[in-house]
CSV table of C-alpha atoms and ligand atoms in Angstrom, one decimal:
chain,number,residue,atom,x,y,z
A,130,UNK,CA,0.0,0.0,0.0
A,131,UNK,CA,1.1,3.4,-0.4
A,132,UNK,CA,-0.1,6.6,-0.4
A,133,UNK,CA,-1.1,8.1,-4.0
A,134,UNK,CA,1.0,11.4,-4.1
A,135,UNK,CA,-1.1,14.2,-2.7
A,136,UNK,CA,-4.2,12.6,-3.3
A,137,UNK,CA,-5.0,11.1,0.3
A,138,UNK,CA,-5.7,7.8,-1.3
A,139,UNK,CA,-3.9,5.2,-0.1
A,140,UNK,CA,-3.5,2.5,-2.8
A,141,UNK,CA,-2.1,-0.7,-3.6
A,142,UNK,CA,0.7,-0.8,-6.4
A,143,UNK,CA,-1.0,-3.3,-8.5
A,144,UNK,CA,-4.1,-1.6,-10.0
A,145,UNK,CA,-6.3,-2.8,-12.3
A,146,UNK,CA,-6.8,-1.0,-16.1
A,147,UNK,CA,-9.8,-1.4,-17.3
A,148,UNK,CA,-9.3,-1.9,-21.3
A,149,UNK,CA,-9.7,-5.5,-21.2
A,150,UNK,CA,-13.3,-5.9,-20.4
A,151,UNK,CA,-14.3,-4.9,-23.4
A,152,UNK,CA,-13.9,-8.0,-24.5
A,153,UNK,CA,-15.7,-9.7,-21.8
A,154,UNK,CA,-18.7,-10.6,-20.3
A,155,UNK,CA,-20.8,-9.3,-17.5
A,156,UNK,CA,-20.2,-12.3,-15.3
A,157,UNK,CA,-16.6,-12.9,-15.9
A,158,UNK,CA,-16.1,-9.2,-15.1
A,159,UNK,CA,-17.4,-9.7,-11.9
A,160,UNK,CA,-15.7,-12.7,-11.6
A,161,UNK,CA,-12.2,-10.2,-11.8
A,162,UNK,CA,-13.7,-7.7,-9.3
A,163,UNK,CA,-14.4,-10.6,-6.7
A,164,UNK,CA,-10.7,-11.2,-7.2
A,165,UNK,CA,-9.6,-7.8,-7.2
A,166,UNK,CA,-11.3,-7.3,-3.8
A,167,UNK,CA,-10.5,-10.9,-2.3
A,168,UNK,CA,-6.4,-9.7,-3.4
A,169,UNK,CA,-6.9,-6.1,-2.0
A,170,UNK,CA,-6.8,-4.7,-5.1
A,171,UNK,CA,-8.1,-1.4,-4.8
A,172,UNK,CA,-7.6,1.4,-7.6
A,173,UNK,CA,-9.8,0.5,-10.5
A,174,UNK,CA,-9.0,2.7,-13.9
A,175,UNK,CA,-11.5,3.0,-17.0
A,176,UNK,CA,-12.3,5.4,-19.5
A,177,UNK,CA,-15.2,6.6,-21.6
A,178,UNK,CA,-13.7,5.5,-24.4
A,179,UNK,CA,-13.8,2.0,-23.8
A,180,UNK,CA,-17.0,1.1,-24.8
A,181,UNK,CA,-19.0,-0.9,-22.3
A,182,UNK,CA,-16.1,-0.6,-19.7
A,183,UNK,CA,-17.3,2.0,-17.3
A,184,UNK,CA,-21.1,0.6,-17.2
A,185,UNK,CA,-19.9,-3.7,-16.9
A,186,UNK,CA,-17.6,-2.4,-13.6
A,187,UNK,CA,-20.6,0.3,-12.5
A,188,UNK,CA,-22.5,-3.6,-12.3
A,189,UNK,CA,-19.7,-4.9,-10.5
A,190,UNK,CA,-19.2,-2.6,-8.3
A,191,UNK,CA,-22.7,-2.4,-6.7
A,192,UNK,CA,-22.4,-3.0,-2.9
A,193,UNK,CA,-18.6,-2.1,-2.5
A,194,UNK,CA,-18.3,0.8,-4.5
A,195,UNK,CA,-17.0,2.2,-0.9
A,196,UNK,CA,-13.8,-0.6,-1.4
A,197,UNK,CA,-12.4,0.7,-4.2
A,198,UNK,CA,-10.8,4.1,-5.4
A,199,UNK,CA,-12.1,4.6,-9.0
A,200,UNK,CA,-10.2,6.2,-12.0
A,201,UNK,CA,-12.2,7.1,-15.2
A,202,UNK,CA,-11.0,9.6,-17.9
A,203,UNK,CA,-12.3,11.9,-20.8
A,204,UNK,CA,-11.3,12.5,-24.2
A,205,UNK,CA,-13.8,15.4,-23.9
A,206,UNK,CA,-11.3,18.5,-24.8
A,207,UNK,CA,-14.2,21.4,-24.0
A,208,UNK,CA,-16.6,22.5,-21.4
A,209,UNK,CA,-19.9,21.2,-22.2
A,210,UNK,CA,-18.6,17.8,-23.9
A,211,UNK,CA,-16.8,17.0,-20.6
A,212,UNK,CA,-19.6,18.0,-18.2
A,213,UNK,CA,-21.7,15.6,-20.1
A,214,UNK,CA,-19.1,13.1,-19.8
A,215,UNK,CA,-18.4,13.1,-15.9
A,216,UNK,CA,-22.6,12.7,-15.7
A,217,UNK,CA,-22.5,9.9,-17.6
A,218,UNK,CA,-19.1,8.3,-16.3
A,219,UNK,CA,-21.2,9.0,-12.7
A,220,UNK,CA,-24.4,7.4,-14.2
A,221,UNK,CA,-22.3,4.0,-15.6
A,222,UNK,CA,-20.2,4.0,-12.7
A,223,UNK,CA,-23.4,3.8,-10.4
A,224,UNK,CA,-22.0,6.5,-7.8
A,225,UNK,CA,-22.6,9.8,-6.8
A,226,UNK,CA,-18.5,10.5,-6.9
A,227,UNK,CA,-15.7,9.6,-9.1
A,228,UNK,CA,-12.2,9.7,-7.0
A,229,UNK,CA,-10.4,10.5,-10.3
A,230,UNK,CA,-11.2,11.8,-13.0
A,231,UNK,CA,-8.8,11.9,-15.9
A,232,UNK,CA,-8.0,14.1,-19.4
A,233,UNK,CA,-7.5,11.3,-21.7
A,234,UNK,CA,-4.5,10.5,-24.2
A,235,UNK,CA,-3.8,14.6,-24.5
A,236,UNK,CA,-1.4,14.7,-27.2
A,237,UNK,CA,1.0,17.5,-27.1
A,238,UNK,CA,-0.2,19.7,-29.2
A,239,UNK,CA,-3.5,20.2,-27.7
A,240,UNK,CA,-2.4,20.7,-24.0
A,241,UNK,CA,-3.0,24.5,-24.3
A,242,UNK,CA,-6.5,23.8,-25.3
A,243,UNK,CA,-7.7,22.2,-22.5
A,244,UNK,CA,-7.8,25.2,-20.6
A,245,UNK,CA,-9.9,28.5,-20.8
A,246,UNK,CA,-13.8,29.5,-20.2
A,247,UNK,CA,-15.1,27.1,-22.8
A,248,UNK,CA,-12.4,24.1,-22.4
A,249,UNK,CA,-12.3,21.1,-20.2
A,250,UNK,CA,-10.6,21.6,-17.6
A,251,UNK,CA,-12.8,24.1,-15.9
A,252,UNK,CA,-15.9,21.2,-16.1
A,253,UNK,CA,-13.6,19.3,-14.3
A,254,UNK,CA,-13.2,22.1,-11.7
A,255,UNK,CA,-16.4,22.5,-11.1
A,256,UNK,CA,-17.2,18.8,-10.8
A,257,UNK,CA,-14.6,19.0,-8.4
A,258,UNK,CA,-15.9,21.6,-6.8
A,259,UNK,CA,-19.6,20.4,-6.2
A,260,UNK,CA,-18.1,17.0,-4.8
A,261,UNK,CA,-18.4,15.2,-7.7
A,262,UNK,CA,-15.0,13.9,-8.7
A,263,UNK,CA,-12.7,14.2,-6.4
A,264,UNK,CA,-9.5,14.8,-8.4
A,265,UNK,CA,-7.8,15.3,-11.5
A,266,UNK,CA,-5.7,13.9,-13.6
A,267,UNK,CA,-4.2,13.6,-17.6
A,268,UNK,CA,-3.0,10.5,-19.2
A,269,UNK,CA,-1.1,10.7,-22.4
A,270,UNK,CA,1.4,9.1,-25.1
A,271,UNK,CA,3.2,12.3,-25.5
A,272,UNK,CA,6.1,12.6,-23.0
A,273,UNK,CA,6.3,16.8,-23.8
A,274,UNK,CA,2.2,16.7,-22.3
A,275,UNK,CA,2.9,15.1,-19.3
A,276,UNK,CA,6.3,17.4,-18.8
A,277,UNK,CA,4.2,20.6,-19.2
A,278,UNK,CA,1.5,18.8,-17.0
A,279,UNK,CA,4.0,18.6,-14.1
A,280,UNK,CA,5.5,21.9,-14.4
A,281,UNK,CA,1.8,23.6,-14.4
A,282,UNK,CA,0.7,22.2,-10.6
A,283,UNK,CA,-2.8,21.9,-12.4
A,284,UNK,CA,-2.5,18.1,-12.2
A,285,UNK,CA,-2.9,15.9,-9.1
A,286,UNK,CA,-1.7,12.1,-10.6
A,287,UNK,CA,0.1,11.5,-14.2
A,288,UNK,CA,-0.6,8.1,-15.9
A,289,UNK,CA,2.1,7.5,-19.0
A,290,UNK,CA,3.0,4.1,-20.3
A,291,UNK,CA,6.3,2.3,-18.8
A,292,UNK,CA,7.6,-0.5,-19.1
A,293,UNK,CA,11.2,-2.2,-20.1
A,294,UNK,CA,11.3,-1.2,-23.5
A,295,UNK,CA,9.7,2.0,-23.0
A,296,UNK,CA,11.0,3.9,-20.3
A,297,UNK,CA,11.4,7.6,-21.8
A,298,UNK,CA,9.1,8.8,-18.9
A,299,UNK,CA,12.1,8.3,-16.2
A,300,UNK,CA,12.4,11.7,-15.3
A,301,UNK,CA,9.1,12.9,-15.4
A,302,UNK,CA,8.0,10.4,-13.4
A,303,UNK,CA,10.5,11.0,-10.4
A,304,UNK,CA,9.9,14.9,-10.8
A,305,UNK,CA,6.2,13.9,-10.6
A,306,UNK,CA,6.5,11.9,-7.5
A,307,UNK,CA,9.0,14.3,-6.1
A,308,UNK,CA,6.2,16.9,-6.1
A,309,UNK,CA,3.6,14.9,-4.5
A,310,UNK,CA,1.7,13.9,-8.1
A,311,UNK,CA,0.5,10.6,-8.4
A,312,UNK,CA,1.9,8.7,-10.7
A,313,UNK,CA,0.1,5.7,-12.4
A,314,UNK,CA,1.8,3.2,-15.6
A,315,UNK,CA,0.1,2.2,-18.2
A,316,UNK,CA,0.9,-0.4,-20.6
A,317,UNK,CA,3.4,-2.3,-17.9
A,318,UNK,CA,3.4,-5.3,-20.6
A,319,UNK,CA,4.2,-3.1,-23.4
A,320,UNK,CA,1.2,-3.7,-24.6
A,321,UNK,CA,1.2,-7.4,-24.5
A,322,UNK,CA,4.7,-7.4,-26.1
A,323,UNK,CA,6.4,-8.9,-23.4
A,324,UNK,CA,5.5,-12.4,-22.3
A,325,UNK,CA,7.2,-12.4,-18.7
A,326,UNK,CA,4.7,-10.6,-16.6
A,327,UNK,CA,5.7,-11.3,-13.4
A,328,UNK,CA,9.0,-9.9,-14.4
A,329,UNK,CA,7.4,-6.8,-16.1
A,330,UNK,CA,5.3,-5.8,-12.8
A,331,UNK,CA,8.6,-6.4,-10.7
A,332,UNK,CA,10.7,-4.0,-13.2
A,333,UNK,CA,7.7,-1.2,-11.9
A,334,UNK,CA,7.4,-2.0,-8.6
A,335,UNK,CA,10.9,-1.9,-7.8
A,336,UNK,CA,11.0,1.3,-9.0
A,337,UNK,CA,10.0,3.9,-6.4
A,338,UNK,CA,8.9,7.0,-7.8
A,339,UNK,CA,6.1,4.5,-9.4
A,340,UNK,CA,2.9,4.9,-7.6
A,341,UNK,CA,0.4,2.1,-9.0
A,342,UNK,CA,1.0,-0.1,-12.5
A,343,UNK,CA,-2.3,-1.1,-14.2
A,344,UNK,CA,-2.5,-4.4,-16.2
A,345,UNK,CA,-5.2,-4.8,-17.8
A,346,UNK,CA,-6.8,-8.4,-16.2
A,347,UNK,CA,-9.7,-10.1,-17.8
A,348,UNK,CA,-9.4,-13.2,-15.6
A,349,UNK,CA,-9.2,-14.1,-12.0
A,350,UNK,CA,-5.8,-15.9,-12.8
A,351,UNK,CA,-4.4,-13.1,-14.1
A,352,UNK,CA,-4.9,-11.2,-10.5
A,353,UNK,CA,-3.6,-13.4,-8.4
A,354,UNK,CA,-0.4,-13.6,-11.1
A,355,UNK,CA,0.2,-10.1,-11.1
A,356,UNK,CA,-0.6,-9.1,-7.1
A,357,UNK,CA,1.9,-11.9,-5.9
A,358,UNK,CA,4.4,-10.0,-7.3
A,359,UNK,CA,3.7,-7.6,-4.1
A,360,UNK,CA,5.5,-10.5,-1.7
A,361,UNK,CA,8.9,-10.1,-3.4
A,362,UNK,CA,9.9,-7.8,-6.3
A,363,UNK,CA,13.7,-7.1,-5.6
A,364,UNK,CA,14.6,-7.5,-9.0
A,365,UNK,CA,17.7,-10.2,-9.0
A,366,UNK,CA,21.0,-10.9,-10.8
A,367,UNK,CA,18.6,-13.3,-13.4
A,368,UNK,CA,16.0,-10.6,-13.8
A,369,UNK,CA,18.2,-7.8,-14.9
A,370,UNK,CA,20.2,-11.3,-17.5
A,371,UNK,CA,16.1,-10.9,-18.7
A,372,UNK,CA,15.4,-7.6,-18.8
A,373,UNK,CA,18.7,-6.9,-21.1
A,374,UNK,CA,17.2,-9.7,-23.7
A,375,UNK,CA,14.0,-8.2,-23.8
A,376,UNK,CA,15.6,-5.0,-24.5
A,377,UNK,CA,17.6,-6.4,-27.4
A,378,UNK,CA,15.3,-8.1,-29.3
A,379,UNK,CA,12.1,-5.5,-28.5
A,380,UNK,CA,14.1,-2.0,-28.2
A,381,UNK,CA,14.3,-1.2,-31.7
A,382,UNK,CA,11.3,-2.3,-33.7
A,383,UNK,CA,8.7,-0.6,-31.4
A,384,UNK,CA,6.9,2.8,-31.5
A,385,UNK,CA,7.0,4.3,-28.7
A,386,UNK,CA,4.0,7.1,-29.5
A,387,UNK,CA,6.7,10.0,-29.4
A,388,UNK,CA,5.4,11.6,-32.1
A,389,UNK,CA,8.6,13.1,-33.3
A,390,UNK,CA,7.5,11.5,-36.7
A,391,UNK,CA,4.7,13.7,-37.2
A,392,UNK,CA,3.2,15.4,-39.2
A,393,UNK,CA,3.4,13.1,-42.1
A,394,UNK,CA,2.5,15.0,-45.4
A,395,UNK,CA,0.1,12.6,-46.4
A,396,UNK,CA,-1.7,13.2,-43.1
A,397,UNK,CA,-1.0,9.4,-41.5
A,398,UNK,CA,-1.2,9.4,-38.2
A,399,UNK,CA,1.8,7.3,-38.0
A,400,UNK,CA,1.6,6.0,-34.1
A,401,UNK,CA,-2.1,5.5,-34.0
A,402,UNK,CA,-2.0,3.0,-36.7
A,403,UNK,CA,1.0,1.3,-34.5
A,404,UNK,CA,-1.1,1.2,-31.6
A,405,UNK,CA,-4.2,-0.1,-33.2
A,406,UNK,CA,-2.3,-3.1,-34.6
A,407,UNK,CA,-0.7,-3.6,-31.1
A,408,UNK,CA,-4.1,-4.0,-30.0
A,409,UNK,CA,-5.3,-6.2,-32.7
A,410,UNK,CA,-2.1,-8.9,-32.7
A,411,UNK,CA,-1.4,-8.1,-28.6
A,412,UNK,CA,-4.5,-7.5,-27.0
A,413,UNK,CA,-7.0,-9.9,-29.1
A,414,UNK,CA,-9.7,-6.6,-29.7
A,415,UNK,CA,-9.8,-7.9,-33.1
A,416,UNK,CA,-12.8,-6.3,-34.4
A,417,UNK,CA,-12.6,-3.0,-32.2
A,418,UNK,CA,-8.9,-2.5,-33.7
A,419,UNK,CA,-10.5,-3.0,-37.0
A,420,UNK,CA,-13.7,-0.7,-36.5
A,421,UNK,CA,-11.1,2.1,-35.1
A,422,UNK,CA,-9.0,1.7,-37.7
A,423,UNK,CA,-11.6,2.1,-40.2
A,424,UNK,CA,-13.0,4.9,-38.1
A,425,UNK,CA,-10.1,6.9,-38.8
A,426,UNK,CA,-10.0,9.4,-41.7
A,427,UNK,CA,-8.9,7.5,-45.3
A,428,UNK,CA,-5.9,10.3,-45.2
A,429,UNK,CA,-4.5,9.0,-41.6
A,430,UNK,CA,-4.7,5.1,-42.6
A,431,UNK,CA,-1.3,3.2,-43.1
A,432,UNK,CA,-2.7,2.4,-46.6
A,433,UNK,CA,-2.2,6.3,-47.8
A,434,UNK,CA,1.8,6.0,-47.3
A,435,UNK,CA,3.8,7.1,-50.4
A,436,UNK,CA,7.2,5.9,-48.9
A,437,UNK,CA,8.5,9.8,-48.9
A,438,UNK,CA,10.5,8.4,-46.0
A,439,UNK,CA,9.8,11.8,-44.7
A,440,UNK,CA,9.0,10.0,-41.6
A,441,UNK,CA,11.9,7.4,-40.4
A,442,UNK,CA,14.6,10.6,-40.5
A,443,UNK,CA,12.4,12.0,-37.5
A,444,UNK,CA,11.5,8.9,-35.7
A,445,UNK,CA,14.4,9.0,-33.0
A,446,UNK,CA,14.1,5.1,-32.4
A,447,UNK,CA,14.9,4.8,-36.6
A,448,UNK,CA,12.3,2.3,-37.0
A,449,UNK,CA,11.7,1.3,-40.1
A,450,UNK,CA,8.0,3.0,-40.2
A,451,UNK,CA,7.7,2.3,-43.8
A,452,UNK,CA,7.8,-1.6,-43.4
A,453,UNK,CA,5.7,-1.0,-40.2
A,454,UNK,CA,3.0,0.6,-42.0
A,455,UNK,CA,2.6,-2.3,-44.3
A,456,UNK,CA,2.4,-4.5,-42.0
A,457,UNK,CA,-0.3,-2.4,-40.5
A,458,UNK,CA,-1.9,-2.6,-44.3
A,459,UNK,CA,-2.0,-7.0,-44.2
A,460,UNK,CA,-3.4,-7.0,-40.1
A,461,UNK,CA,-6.2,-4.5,-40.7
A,462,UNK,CA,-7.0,-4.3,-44.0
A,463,UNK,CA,-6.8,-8.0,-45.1
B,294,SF4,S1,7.3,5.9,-35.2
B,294,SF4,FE1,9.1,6.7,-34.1
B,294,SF4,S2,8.8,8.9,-34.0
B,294,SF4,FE2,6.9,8.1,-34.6
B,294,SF4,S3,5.8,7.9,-32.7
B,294,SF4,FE3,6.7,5.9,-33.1
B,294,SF4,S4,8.7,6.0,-32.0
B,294,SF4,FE4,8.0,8.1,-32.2
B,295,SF4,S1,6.8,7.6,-45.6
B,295,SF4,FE1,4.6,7.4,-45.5
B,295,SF4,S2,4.1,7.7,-43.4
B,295,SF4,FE2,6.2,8.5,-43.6
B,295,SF4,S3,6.0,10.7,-44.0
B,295,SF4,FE3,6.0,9.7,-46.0
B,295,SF4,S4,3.9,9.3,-46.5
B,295,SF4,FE4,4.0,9.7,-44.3
């Protein structure tokens, strides 16, 4: 347990992300919130965005709302957008109070926007103020967002992915916990892309300017797996042989969501197509990756690349986007 920056929660370090029961059902989710509780797992993170998430957990959570903290978050970017949101993250949740209530996947260029008479953040000040959420927070793939975020003060927790291939956010992070900011990793497994995830969640843990890591868990198995990894998670001589291996053979053929590669002139919006076919080969949402995908404007699809190459002299991890993108082509366009 510890407590969660500023916040006054006090939190295990194992949380649970929410993304995976989207592709589950009603029972089996609370099937992982029986777990959850009977493990002491007790910071629960959703979003809007994830389809049935928020209302499935709402279900779940009826009778011991009181024994968990819970997270939700917004890609709402102005007033009246994110007013309605937090009524209906309140209305799926089933409670009269959200403990945290998040700005969702801000990318860098649009942190100035969130702020002002007619922008987000002030809905989220006022649900604050009339008891409604409790506090705020911004989650993003952008490093220079959550930066900014720290710097500002306007923030009271920062969730950012990080894992062992992806551990830009270093600095950040221990400024962030050095200022009393909560700070909460996503994507611990690199998005599924590494297999050892006992080792994973020990690699976090041992690190600690790391408040909470939140797998996503779509089965009771999977919460025991990832909590036992509280009893012990001194990272030894073996762990750090393993860690080095997954470095080498992940570390250079893996977007990182930086962003450094945009803007593409054909208008591709180079890491969301990387992400989406993360999720379809890593994270089995086969047909939401797909409808996403195809949700997206023609112009930002993989399949509008002209090989300029404009691209790979930006990326700073010089992955081979081009080859990337096709590959992106044959998973969701086949
Ligand atoms: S392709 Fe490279 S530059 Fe673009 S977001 Fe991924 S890691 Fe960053
Ligand atoms: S190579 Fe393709 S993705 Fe990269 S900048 Fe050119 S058109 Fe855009």
């Amino acid at each position: 347990m510890r407590e969660f920056g500023k916040t006054g929660m006090n939190i295990k370090r194992v949380g649970f992300g929410g993304i995976p029961i989207q592709r589950i059902s009603q029972e089996d989710t609370n099937k992982v919130i029986d777990e959850l509780e009977r493990c002491g797992v007790n910071f629960i993170d959703t979003a809007r965005g994830y389809t049935i998430s928020e209302e499935y957990l709402g279900n779940a959570l009826k009778g011991r709302r009181e024994k968990f903290y819970i997270a939700t978050k917004s890609m709402s970017r102005d007033y009246e957008s994110m007013k309605r949101d937090i009524e209906i993250s309140l209305k799926n949740l089933q409670t009269d109070y959200i403990d945290l209530y998040q700005m969702h996947n801000v990318k860098p260029v649009e942190y100035d926007t969130l702020f002002g008479e007619d922008r987000a953040y002030r809905a989220l000040l006022e649900a604050k103020e009339a008891g409604k959420i409790k506090h705020i927070g911004i989650t993003s793939h952008g490093l220079e967002t959550v930066e900014r975020a720290v710097e500002s003060g306007k923030f009271e927790t920062i969730q950012f992915p990080y894992n062992i291939v992806e551990n830009q956010a270093d600095e950040v992070f221990k400024k962030a916990h050095q200022k009393g900011i909560g700070t909460i990793v996503m994507k611990p497994l690199a998005g599924g892309a590494i297999d050892d995830g006992t080792l994973a969640m020990k690699y976090l843990l041992s690190r600690e300017y790391i408040d909470v890591a939140i797998p996503g868990m779509d089965t009771p198995e999977q919460v025991r797996e990832n909590t036992a990894v509280l009893q012990n998670f001194e990272l030894t001589e073996e762990d750090n042989a393993k860690i080095s291996k997954i470095k080498s053979e992940l570390g250079t053929n893996f977007c990182r969501r930086c962003e450094y590669c945009l803007p593409c002139p054909q208008g591709i919006n180079i890491p969301q197509n990387f992400l989406l076919e993360g999720y379809y080969n890593r994270y089995g949402l086969q047909d939401w990756a797909v409808d996403r995908y195809n949700g997206l404007a023609e112009n930002e699809r993989a399949s509008n690349c002209i090989e300029c190459g404009a691209c790979q002299k930006k990326c700073p991890y010089e992955l081979p986007i081009i080859d990337m993108l096709k590959k992106v082509v044959n998973t969701l366009e086949k």
